[in-house]
Short mmCIF file of N, CA and C in Angstrom, two decimals:
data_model
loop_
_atom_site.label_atom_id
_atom_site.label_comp_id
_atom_site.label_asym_id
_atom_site.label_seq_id
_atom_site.Cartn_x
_atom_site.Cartn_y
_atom_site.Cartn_z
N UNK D 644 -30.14 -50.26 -15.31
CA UNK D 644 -30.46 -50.28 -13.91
C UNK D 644 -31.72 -51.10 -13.69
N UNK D 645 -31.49 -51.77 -13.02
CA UNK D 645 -32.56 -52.52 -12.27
C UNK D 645 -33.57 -52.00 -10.79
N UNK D 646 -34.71 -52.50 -10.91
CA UNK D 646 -35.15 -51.91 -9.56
C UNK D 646 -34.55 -51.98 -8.06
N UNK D 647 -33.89 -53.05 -8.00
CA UNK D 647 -32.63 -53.06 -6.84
C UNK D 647 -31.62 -51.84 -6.13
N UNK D 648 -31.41 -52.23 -7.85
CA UNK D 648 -29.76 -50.86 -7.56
C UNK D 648 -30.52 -49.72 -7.83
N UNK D 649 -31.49 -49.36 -8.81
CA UNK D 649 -32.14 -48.13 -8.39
C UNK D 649 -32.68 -47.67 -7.15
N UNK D 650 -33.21 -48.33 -6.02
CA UNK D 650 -33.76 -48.13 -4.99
C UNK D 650 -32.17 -47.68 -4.01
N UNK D 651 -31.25 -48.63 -3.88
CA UNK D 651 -29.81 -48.92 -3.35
C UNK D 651 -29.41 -46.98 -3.75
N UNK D 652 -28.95 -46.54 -4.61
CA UNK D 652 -28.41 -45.66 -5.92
C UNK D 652 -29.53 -44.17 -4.78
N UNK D 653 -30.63 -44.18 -4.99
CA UNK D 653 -31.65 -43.01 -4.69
C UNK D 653 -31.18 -43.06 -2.57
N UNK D 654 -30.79 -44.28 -2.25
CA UNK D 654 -30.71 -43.78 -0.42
C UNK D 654 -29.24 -43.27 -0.13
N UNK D 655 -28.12 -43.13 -1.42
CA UNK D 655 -27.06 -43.04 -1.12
C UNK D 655 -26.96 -41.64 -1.56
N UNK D 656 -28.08 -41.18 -2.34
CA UNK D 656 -27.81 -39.87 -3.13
C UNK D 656 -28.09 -38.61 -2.72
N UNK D 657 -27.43 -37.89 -2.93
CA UNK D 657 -27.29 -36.61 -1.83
C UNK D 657 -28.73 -35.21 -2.53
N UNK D 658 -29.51 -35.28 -1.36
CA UNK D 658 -30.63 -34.30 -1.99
C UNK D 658 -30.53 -33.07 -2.84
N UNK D 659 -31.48 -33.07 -4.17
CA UNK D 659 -30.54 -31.78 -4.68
C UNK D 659 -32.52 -30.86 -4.81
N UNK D 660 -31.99 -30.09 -5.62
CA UNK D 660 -33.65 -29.22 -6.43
C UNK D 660 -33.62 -29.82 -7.69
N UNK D 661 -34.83 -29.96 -7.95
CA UNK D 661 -35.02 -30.89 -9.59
C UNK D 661 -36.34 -29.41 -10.03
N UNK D 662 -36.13 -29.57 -10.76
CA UNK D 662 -37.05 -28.25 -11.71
C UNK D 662 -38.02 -29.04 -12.94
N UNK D 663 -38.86 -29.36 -13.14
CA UNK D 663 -39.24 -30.06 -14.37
C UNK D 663 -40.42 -29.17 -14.98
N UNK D 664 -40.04 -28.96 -16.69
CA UNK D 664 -40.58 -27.76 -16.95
C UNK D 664 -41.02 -28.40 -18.61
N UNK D 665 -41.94 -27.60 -19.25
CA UNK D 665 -41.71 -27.79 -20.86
C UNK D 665 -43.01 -29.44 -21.54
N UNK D 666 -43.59 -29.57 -20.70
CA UNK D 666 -44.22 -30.28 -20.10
C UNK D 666 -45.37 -30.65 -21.91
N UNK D 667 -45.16 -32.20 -22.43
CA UNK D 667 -45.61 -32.00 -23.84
C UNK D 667 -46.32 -33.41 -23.75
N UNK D 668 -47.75 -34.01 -23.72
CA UNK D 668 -48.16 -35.27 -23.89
C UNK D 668 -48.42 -35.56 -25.00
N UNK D 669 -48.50 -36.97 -25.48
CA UNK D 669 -48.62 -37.03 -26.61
C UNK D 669 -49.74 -38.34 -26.94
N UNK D 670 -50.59 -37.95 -26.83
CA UNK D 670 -51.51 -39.41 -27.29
C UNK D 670 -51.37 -40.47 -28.30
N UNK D 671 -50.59 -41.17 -27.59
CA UNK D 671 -50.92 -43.07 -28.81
C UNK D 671 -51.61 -43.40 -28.65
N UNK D 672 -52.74 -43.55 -28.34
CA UNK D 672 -53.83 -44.40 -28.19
C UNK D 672 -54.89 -43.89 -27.76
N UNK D 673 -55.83 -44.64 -27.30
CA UNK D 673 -57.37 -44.24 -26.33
C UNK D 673 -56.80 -44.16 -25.13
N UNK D 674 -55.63 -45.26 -24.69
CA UNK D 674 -55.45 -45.70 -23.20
C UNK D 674 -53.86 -45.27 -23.01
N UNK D 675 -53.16 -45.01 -23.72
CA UNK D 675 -51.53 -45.15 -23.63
C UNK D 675 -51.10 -43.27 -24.16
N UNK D 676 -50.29 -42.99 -23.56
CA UNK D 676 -49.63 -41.46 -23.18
C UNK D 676 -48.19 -41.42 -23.23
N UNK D 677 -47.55 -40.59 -24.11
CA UNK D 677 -45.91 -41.04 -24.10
C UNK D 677 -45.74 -39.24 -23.73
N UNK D 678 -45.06 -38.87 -22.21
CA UNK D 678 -45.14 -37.47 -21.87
C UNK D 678 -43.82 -37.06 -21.66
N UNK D 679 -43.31 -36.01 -22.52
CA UNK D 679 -42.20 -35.38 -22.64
C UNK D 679 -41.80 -34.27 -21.98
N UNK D 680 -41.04 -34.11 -20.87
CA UNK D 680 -40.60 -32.86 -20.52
C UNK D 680 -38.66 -32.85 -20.01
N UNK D 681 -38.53 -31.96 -19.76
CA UNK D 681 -37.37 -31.46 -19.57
C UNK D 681 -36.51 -31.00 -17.68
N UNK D 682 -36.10 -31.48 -17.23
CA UNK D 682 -35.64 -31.43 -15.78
C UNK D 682 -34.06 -30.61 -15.52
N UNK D 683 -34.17 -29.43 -14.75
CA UNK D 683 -33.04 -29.27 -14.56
C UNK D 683 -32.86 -29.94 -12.92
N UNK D 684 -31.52 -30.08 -12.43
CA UNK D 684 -31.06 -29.82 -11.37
C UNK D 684 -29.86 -29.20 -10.65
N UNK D 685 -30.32 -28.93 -9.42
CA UNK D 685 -29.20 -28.19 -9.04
C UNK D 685 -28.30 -29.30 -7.68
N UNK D 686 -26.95 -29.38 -7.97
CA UNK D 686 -26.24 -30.70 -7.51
C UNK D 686 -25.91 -30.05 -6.45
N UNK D 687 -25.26 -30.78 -5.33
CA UNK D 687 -25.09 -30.27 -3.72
C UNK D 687 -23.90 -29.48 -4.41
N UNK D 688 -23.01 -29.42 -5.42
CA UNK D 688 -21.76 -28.63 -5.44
C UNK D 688 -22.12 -27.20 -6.27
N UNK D 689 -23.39 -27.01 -6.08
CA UNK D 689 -24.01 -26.08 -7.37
C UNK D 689 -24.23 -25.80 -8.34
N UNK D 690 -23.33 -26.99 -9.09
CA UNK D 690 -23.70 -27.07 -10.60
C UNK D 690 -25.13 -27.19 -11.13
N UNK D 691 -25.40 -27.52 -12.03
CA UNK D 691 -26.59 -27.40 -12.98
C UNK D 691 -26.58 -28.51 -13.74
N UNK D 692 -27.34 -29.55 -13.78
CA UNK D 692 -27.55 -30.83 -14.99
C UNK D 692 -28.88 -30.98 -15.35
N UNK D 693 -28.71 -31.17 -16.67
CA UNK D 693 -30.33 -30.98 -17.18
C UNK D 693 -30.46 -32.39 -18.22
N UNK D 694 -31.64 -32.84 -18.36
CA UNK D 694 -31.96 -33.90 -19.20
C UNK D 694 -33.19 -33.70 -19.41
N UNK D 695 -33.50 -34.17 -21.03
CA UNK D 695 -35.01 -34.47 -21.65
C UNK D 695 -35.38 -35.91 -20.55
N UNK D 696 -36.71 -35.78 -20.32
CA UNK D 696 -37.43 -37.48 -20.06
C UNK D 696 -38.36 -37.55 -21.02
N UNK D 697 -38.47 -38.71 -20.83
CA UNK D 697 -39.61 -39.11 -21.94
C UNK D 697 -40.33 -40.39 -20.84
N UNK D 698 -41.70 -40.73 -20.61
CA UNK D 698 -42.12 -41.74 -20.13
C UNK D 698 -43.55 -41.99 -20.82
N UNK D 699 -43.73 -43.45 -20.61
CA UNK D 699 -44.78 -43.85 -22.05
C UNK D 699 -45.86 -44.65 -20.92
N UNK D 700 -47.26 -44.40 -20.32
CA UNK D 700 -48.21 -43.97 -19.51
C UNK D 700 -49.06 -45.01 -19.99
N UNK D 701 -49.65 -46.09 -19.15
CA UNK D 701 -50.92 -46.22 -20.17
C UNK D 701 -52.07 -46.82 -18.63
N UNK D 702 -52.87 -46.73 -18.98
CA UNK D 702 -54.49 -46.49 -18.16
C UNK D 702 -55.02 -47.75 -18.12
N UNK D 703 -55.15 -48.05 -17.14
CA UNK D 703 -55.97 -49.49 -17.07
C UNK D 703 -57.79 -48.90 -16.15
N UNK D 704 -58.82 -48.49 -16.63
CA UNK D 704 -59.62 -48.59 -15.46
C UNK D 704 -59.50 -46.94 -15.22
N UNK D 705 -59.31 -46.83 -13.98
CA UNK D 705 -59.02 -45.15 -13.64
C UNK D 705 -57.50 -45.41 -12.77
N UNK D 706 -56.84 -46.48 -13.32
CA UNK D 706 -55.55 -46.31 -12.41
C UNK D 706 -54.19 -45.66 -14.11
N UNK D 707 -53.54 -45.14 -14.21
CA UNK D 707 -52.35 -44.92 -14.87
C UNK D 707 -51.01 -45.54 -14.22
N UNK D 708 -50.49 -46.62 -15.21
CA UNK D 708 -49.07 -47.11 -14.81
C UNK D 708 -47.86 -46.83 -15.85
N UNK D 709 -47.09 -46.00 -15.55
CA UNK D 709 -45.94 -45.83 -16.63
C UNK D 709 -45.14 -47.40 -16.54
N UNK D 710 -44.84 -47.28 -17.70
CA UNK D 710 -44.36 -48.68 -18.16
C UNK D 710 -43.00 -48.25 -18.72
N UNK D 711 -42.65 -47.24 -18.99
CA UNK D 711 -41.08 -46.86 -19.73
C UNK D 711 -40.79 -45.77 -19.56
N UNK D 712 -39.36 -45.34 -19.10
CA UNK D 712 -39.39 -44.02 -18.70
C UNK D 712 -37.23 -44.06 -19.23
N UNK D 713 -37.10 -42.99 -19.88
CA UNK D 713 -35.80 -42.29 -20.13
C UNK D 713 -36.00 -41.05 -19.81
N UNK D 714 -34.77 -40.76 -19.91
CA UNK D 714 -33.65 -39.62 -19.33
C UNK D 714 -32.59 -39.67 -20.51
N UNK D 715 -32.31 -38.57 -21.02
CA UNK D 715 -31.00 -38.01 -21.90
C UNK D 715 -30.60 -37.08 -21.55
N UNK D 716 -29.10 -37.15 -20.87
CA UNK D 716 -28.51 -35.79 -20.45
C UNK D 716 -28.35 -34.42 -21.59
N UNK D 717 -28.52 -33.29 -20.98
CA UNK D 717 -28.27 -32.27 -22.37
C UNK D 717 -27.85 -31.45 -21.73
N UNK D 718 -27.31 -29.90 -22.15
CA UNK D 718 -27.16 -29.27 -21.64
C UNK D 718 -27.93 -28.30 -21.16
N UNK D 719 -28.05 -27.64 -19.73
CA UNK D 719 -28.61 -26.57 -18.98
C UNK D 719 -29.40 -25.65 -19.51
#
C-alpha cells in the first residue's frame, strides 16, 4: 500500500473500536525506537480481529517520526 490508496482505503472504511494493549519499546539506539504492541478490533458485524504491530520511531531534535510500521494478523 501506498500513501494514496491508504488515505482512499481509511474514507471508505466503516468505523469500528480498535483496543491497543501489551505495549513493549525497544531501544536501538540513542535516537531510534522499534515499539511493539498488540490491537484488537471490533468490526461493524461484531466480529473480533486482532494483529501484532510493530513500528520503528526515530527522533530528530524533540520531533519523533516513525519511519516503518507492520501489522500481522493473529488471532483474538
Amino acid at each position: 500500500y501506498d500513501k494514496k490508496i491508504t488515505i482512499e482505503l481509511l474514507a471508505i472504511e466503516d468505523p469500528s473500536e480498535v483496543d491497543a494493549l501489551d505495549f513493549k519499546a525497544i531501544q536501538l539506539s540513542v535516537d531510534v525506537v522499534q515499539l511493539r504492541f498488540k490491537t484488537r478490533r471490533r468490526n461493524s458485524d461484531g466480529s473480533i480481529s486482532a494483529s501484532f504491530r510493530s513500528s520503528i520511531w526515530k527522533r530528530t531534535g524533540d520531533q519523533w517520526q516513525m519511519l516503518f510500521h507492520q501489522g500481522t494478523a493473529t488471532t483474538p
